[in-house]
mmCIF file of C-alpha atoms in Angstrom:
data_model
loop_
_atom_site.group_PDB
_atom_site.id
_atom_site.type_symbol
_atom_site.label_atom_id
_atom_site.label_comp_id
_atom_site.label_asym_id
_atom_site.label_seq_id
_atom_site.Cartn_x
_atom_site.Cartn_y
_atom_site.Cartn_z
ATOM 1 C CA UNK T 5 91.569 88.341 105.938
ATOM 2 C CA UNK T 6 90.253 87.875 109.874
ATOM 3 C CA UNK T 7 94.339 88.366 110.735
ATOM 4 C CA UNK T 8 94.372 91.168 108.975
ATOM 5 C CA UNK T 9 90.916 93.011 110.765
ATOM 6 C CA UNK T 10 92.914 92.121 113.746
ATOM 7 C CA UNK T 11 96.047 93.920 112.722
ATOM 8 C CA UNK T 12 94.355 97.151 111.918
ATOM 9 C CA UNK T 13 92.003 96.175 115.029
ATOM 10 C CA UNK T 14 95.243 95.603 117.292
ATOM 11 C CA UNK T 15 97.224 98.875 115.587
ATOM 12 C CA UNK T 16 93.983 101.169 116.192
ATOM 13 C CA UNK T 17 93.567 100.301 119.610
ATOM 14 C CA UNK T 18 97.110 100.868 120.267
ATOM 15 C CA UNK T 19 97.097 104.510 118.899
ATOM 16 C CA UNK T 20 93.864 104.997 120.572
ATOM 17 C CA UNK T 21 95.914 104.509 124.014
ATOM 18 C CA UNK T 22 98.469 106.169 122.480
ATOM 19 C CA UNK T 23 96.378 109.105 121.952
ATOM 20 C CA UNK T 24 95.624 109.102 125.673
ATOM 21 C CA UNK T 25 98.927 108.787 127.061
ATOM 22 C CA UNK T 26 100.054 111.941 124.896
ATOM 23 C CA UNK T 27 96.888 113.977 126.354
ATOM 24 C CA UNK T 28 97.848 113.118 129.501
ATOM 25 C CA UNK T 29 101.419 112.612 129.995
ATOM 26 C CA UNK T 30 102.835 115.060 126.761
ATOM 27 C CA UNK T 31 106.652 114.384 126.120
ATOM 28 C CA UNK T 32 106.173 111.708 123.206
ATOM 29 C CA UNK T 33 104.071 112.193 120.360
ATOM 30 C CA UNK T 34 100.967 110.039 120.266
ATOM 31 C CA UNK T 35 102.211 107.340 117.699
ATOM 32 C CA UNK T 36 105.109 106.386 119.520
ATOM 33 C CA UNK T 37 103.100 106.022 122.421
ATOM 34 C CA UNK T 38 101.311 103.781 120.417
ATOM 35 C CA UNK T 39 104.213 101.809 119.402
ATOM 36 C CA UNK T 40 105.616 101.494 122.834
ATOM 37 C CA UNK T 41 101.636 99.993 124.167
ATOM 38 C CA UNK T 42 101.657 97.815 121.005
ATOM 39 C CA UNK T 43 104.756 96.265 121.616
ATOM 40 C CA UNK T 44 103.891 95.712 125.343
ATOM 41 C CA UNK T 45 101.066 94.373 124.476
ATOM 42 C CA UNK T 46 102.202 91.892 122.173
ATOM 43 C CA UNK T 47 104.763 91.042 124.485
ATOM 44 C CA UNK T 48 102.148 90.190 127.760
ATOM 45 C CA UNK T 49 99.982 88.195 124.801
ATOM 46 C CA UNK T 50 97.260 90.180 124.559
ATOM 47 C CA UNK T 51 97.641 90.340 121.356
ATOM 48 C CA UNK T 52 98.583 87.315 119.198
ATOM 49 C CA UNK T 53 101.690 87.843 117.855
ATOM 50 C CA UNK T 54 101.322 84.671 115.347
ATOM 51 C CA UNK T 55 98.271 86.946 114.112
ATOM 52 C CA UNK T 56 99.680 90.086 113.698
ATOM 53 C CA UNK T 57 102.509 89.265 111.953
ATOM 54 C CA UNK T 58 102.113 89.200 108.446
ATOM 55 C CA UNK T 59 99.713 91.868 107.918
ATOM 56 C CA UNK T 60 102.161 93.930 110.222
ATOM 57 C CA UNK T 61 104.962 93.077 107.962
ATOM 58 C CA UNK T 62 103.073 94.158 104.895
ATOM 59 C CA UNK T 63 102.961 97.328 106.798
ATOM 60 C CA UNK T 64 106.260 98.023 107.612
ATOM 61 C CA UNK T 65 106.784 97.167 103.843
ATOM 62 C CA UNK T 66 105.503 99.298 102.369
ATOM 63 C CA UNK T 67 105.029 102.455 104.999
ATOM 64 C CA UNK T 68 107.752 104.227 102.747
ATOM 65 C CA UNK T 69 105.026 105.749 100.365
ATOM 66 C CA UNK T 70 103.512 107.382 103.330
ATOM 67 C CA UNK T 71 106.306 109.471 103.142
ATOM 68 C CA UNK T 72 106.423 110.729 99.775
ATOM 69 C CA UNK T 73 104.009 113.480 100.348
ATOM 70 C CA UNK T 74 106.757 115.198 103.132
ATOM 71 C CA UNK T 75 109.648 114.406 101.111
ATOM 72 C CA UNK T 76 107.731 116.392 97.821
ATOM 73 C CA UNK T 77 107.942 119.412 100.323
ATOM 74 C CA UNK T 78 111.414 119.263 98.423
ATOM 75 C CA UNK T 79 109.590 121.316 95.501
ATOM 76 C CA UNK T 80 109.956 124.626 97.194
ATOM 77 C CA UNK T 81 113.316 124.558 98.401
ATOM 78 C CA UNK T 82 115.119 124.803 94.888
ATOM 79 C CA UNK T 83 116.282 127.835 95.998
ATOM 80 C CA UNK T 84 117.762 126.722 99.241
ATOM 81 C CA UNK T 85 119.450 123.525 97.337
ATOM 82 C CA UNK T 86 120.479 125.869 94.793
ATOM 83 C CA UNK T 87 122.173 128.357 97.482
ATOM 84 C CA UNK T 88 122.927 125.777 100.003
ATOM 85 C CA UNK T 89 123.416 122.470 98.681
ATOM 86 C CA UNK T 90 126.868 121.926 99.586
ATOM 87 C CA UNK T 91 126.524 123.113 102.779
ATOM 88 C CA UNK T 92 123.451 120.532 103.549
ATOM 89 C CA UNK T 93 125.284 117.303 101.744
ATOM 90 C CA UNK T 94 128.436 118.607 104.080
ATOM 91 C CA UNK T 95 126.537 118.803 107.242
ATOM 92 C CA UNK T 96 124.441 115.753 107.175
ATOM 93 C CA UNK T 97 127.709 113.753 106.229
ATOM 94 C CA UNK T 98 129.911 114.922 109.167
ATOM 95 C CA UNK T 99 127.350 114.367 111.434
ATOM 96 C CA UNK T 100 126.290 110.899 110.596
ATOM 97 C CA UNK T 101 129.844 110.087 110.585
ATOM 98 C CA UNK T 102 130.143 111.659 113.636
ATOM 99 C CA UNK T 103 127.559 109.565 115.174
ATOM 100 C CA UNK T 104 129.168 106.465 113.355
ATOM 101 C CA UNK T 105 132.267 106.858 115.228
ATOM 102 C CA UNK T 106 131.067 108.121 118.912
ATOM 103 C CA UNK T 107 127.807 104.875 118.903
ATOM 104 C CA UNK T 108 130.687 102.588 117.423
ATOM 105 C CA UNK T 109 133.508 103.235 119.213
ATOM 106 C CA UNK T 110 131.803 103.231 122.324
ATOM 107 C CA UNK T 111 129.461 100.338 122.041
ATOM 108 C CA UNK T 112 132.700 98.051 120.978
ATOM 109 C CA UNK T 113 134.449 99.150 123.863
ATOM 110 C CA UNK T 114 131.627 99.067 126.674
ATOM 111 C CA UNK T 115 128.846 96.427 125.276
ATOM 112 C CA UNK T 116 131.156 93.311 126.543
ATOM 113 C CA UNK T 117 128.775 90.159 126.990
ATOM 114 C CA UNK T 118 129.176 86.630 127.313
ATOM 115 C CA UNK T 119 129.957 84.665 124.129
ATOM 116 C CA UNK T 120 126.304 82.552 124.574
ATOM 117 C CA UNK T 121 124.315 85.848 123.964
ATOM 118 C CA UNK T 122 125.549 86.109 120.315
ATOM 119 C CA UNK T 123 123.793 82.569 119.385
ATOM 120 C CA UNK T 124 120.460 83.613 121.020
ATOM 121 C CA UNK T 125 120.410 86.789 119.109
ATOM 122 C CA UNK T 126 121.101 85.593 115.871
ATOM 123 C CA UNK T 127 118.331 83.210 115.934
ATOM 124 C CA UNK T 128 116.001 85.902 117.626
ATOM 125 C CA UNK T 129 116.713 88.261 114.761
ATOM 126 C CA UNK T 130 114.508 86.591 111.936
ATOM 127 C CA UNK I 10 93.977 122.057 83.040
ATOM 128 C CA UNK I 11 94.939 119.783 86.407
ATOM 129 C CA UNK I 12 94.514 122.257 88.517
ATOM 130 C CA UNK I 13 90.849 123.420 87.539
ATOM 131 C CA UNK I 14 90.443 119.743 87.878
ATOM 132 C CA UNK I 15 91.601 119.989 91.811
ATOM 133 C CA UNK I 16 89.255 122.365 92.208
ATOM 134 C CA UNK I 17 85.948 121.189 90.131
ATOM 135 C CA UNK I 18 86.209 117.424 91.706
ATOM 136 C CA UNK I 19 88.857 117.509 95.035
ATOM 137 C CA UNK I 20 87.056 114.025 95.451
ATOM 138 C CA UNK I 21 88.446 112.120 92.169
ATOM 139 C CA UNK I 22 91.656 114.336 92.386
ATOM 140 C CA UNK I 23 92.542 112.888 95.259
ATOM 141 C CA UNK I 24 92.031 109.231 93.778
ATOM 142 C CA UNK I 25 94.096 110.592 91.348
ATOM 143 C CA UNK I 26 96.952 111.963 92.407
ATOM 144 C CA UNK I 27 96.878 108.930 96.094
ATOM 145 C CA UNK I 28 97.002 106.098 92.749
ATOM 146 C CA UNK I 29 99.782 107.728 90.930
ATOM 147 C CA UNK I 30 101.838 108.488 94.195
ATOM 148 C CA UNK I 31 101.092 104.357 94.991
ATOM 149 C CA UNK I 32 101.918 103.607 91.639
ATOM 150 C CA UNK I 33 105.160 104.987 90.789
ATOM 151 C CA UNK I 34 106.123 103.523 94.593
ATOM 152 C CA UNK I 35 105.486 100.525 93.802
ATOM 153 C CA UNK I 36 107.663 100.844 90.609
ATOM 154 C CA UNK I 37 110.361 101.610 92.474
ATOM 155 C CA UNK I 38 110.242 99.279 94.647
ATOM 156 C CA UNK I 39 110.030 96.674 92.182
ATOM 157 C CA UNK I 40 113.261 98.250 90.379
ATOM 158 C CA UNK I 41 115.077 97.820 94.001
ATOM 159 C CA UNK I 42 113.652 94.701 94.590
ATOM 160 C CA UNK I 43 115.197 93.268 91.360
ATOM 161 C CA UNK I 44 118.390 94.855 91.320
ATOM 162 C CA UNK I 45 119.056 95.349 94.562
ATOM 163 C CA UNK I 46 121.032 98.755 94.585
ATOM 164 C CA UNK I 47 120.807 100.997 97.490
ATOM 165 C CA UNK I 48 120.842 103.839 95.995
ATOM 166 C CA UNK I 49 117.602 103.527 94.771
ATOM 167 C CA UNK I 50 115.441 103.958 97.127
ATOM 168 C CA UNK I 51 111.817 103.895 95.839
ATOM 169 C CA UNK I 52 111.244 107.311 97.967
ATOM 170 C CA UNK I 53 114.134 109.115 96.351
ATOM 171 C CA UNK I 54 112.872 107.824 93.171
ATOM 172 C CA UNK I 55 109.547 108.767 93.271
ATOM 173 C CA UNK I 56 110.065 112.121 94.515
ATOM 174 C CA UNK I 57 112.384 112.657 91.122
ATOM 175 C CA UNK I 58 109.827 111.151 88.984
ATOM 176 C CA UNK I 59 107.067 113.126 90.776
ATOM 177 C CA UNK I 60 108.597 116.465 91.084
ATOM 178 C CA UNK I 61 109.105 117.060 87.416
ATOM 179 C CA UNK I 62 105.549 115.990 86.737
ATOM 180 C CA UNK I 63 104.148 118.314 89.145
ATOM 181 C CA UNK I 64 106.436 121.058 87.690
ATOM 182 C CA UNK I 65 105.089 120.100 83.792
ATOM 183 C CA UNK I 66 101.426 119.843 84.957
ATOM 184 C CA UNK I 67 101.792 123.273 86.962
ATOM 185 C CA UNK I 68 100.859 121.922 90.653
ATOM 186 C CA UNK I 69 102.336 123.397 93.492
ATOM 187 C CA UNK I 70 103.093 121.853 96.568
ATOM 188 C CA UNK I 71 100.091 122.452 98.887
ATOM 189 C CA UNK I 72 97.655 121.227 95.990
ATOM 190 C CA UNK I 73 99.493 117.904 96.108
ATOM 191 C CA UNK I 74 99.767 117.464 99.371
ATOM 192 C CA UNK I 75 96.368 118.323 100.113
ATOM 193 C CA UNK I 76 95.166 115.562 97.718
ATOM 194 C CA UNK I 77 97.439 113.210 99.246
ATOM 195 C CA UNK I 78 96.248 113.629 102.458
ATOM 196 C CA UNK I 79 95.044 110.185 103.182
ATOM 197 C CA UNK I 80 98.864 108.884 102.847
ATOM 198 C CA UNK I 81 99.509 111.206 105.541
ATOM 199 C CA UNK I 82 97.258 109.864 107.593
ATOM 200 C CA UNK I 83 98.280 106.360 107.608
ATOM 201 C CA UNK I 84 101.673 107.939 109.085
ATOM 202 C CA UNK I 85 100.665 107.655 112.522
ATOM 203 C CA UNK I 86 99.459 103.632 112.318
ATOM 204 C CA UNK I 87 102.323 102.828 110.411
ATOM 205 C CA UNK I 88 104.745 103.968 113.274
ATOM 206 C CA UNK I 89 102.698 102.042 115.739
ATOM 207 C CA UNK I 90 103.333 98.988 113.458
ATOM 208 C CA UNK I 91 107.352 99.464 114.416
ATOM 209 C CA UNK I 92 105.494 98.063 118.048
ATOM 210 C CA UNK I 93 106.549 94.082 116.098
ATOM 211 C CA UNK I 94 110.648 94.992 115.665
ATOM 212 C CA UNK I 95 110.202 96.602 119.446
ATOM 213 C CA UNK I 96 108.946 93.558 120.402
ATOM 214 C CA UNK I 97 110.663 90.978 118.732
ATOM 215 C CA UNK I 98 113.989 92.703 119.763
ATOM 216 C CA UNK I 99 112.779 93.162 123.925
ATOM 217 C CA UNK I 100 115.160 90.249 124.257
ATOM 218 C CA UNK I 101 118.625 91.681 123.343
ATOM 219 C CA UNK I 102 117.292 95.098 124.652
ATOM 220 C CA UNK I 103 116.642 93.973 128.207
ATOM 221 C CA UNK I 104 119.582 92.149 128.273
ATOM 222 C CA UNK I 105 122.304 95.764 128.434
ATOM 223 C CA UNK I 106 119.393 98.013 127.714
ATOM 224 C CA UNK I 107 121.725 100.578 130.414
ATOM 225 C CA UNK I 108 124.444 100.845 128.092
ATOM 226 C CA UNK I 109 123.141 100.849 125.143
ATOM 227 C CA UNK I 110 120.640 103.645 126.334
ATOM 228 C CA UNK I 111 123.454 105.587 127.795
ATOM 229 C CA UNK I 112 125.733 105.616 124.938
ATOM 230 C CA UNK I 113 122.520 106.539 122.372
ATOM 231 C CA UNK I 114 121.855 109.173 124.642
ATOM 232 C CA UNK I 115 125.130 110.300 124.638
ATOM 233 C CA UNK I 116 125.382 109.782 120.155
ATOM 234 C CA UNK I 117 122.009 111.287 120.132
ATOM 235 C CA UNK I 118 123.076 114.570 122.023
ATOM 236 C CA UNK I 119 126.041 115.318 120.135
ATOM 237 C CA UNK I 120 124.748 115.129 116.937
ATOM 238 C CA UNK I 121 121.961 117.190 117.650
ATOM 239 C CA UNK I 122 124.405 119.797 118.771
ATOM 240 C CA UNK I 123 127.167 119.596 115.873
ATOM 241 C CA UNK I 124 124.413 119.075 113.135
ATOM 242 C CA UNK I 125 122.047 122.104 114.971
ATOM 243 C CA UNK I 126 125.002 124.854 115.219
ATOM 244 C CA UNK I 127 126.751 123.666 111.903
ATOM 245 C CA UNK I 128 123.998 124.557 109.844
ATOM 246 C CA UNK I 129 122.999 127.842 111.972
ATOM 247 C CA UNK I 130 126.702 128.699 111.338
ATOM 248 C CA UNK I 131 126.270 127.733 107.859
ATOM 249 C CA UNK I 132 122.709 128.359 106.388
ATOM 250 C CA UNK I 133 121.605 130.368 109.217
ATOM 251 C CA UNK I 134 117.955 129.322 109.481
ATOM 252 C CA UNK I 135 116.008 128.156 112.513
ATOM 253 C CA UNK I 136 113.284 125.954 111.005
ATOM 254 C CA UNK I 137 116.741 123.895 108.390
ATOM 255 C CA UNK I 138 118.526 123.559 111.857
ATOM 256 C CA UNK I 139 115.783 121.958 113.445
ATOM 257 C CA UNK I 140 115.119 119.646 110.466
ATOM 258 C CA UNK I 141 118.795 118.817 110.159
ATOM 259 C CA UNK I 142 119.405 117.993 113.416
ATOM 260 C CA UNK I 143 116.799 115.207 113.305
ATOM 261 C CA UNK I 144 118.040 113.350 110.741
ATOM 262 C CA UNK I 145 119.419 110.463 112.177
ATOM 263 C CA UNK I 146 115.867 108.672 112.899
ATOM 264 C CA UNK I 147 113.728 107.260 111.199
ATOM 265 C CA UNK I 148 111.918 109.513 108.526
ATOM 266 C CA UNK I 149 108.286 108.668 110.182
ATOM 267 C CA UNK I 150 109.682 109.534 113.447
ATOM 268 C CA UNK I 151 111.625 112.738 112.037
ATOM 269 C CA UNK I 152 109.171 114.249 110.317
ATOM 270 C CA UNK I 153 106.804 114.168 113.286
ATOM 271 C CA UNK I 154 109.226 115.303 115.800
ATOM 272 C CA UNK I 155 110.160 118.203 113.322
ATOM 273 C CA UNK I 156 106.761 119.162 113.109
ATOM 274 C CA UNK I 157 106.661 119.134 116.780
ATOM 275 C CA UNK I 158 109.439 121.465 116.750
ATOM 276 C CA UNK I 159 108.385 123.646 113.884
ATOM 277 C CA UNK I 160 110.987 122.389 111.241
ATOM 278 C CA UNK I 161 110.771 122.236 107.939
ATOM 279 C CA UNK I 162 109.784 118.396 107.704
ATOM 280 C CA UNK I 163 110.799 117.992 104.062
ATOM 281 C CA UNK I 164 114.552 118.892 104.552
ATOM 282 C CA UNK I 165 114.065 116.263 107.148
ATOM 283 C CA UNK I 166 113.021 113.429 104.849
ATOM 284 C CA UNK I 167 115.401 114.378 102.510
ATOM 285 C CA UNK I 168 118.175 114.916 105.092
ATOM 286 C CA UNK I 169 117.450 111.613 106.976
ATOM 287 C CA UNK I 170 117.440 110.021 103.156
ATOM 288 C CA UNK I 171 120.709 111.290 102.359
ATOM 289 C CA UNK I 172 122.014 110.038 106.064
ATOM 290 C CA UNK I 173 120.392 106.938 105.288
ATOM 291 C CA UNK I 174 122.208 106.258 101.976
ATOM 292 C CA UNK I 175 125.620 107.625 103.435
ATOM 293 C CA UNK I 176 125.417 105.418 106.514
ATOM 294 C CA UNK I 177 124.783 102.417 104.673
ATOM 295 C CA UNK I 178 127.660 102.344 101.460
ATOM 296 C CA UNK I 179 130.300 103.614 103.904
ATOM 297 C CA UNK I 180 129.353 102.776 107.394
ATOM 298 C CA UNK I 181 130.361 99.208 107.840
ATOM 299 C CA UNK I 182 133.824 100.434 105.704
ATOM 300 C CA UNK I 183 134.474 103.178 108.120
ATOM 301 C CA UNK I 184 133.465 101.516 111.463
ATOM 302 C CA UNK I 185 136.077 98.689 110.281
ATOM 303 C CA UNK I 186 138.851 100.942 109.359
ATOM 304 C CA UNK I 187 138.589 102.555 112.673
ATOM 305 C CA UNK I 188 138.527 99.223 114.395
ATOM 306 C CA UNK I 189 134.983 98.682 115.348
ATOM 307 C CA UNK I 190 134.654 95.017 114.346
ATOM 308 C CA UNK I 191 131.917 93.680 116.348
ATOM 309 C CA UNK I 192 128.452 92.646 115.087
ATOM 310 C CA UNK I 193 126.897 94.805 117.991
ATOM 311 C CA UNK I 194 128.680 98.065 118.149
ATOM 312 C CA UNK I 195 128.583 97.762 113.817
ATOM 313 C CA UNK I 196 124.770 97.234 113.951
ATOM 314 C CA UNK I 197 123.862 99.829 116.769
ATOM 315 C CA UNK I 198 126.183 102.036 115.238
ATOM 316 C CA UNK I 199 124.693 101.723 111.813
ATOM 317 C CA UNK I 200 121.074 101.589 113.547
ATOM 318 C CA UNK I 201 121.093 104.819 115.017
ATOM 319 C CA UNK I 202 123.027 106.793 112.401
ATOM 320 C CA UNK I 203 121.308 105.159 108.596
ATOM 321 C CA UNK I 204 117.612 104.069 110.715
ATOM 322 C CA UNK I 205 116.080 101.371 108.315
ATOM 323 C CA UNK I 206 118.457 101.771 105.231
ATOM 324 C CA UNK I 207 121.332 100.798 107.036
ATOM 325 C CA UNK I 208 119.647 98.291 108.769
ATOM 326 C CA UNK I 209 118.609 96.597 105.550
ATOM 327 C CA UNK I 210 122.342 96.319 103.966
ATOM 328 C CA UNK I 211 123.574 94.919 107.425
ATOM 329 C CA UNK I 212 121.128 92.389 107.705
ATOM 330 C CA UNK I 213 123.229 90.824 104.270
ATOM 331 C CA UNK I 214 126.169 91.024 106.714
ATOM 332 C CA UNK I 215 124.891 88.801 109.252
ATOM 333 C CA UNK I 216 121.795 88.336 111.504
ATOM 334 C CA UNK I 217 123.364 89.305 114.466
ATOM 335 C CA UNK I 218 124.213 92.855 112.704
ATOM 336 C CA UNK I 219 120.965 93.037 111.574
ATOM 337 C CA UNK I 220 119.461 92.001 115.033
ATOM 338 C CA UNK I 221 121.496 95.265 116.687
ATOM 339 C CA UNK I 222 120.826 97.508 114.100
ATOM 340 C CA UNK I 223 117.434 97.052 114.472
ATOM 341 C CA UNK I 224 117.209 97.301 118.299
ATOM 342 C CA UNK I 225 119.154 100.660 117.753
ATOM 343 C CA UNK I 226 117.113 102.371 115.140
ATOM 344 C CA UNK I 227 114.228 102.023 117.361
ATOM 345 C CA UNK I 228 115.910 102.501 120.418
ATOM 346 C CA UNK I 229 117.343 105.962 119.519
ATOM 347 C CA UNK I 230 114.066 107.156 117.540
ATOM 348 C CA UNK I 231 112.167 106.656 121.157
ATOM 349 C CA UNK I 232 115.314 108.623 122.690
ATOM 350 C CA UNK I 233 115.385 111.114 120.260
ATOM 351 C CA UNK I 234 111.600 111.794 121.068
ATOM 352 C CA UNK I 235 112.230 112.062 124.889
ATOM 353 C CA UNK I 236 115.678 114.172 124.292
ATOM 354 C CA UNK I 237 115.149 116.604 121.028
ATOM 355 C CA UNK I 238 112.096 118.638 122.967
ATOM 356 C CA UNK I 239 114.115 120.432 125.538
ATOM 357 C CA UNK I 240 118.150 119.847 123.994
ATOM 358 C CA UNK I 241 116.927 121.458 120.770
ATOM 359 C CA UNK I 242 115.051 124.574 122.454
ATOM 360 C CA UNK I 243 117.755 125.120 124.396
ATOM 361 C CA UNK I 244 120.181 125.519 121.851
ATOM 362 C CA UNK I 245 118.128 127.599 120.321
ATOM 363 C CA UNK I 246 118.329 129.683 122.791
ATOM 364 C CA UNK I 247 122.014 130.306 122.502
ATOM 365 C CA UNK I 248 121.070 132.366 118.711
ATOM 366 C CA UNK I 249 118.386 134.954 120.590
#
């Protein structure tokens, strides 16, 4: 329960700044501000990272019903999918496949690292 | 009957209509959790469960939404909680972070521009361009930098769904038939095209996949931030 004050603690702090940094500096909208500071922050210590972490996981979780009300914006586009579904499923496919092929290609041709990395990173990833 | 009900007591509407939303998430993700299928994804499925019902108790969109405000709201901490992956990935990141940035950049912009003019050439509308062209991030991240951009933000859930699901079943298929084998140009690949559903059906694959997929969702929603502003305006410009 105290971890979890200091999540929501931690998190409101860090939109607070990144609040700030979008008054003053524009460009980025406030929250990713805030998710750039947070992460800084967690990575100089100031916040405990052993702390946040399972509240913040809990989070991330289940963040996908915050999104529900924008995807129900669905409800008056019937019309549009009705007209224009095709041309939507058709679109959004090329393109990610697009972007499958140019990130892919590239990133197996140009992202050429010493074989010791790959150990690090697999342990780093969990 | 629902309706008058908005109207006589917003208050316990709200309650109402924030606990059903919750509830029928939850289902979902239950469903997934057992059976493991990608294809249902507790969003899409509560949007089809949800839709009808609005539609039989005779609710239209800005009634809902207005009642489910409070879900809204939690949008903006729930981004800032993405700070963790940021962090716990700073290690791989700082390690190339100049290539990988550059070639994002370089993913990002093109399919801004092919997904912006395809759908001006085919649907011909500003606000579904807009949307469509940011659907490769994740759908927090989307639908704020649509609204940004005056978008419609729900083709951009939907769209960024949809790219999701696509990315996921036949990403790691395609990448290998075109002979990217590599855990790290699969993962950032996967990252920045399918966001968090990819990333969750390439962390089965291997941690190292996972690890890079991760690092690359992120990554390119931060890029996407800094480059859709002025790339997208100025395309734009092209149609006046």
């Amino acid at each position: 329960m105290k971890n979890a004050l200091y999540t929501i603690f931690a998190i409101s702090i860090c939109l607070l700044l990144g609040k700030l940094a979008n008054f003053l500096l524009a460009a980025l909208p406030a929250s990713l501000y805030g998710m750039i500071i947070y992460a800084l922050f967690l990575q100089f210590n100031w916040f405990s990272p052993e702390k946040i972490t399972k509240t913040n996981q809990w989070f991330i979780k289940h963040m996908g019903v915050c999104l529900v009300p924008a995807g129900m914006g669905i409800i008056n586009h019937f019309q549009l999918i009705q007209q224009h579904g095709l041309a939507l499923v058709f679109i959004i496919f090329s393109s990610t496949f697009i972007l499958l092929t140019v990130i892919g290609y590239l990133s197996e041709r140009y992202l050429i690292t010493p074989d010791n990395i790959n150990s690090q990173t697999a342990e780093g990833s969990k | 009957m629902l309706s008058t009900f908005i109207v006589n007591s917003p208050i316990l509407a709200s309650i109402f209509f924030t606990i059903i939303t919750i509830a029928t998430y939850q289902f979902a993700a239950a469903c997934q959790q057992k059976w493991q299928y990608i294809w249902l994804n507790p969003m899409l499925f509560t949007i089809s469960i949800l839709v009808p019902f609005l539609l039989l108790v005779d609710i239209n969109y800005q009634e809902y939404s207005h009642t489910t405000e409070v879900l809204n709201l939690l949008l903006e901490p729930a981004i800032v909680a993405l700070g963790l992956p940021l962090y716990q990935q700073f290690k791989q990141i700082r390690f190339y972070w100049r290539e990988m940035t550059a070639i994002l950049i370089l993913g990002i912009t093109v399919v801004i521009t092919v997904s912006f003019l395809l759908a001006m050439w085919l649907i011909k509308a500003p606000e579904i361009a807009v949307a469509l062209s940011l659907k490769s991030v994740t759908t927090p991240i989307g639908i704020t930098l649509t609204e940004q951009l005056s978008g419609d933000s729900s083709i951009t859930a939907f769209a960024i769904l949809i790219a999701g699901l696509f990315g996921a079943l036949l990403g790691p298929q395609w990448l290998s038939f075109i002979g990217v084998n590599s855990a790290k140009a699969q993962g950032l690949a996967v990252g920045s095209a399918s966001h968090v559903i990819g990333t969750a059906v390439l962390v089965r694959k291997s941690a190292e996949h996972g690890a890079y997929s991760s690092v690359a969702l992120i990554l390119s929603a931060i890029l996407t931030a800094l480059i859709s502003p002025w790339l997208i305006p100025l395309i734009q410009q092209l149609f006046n």
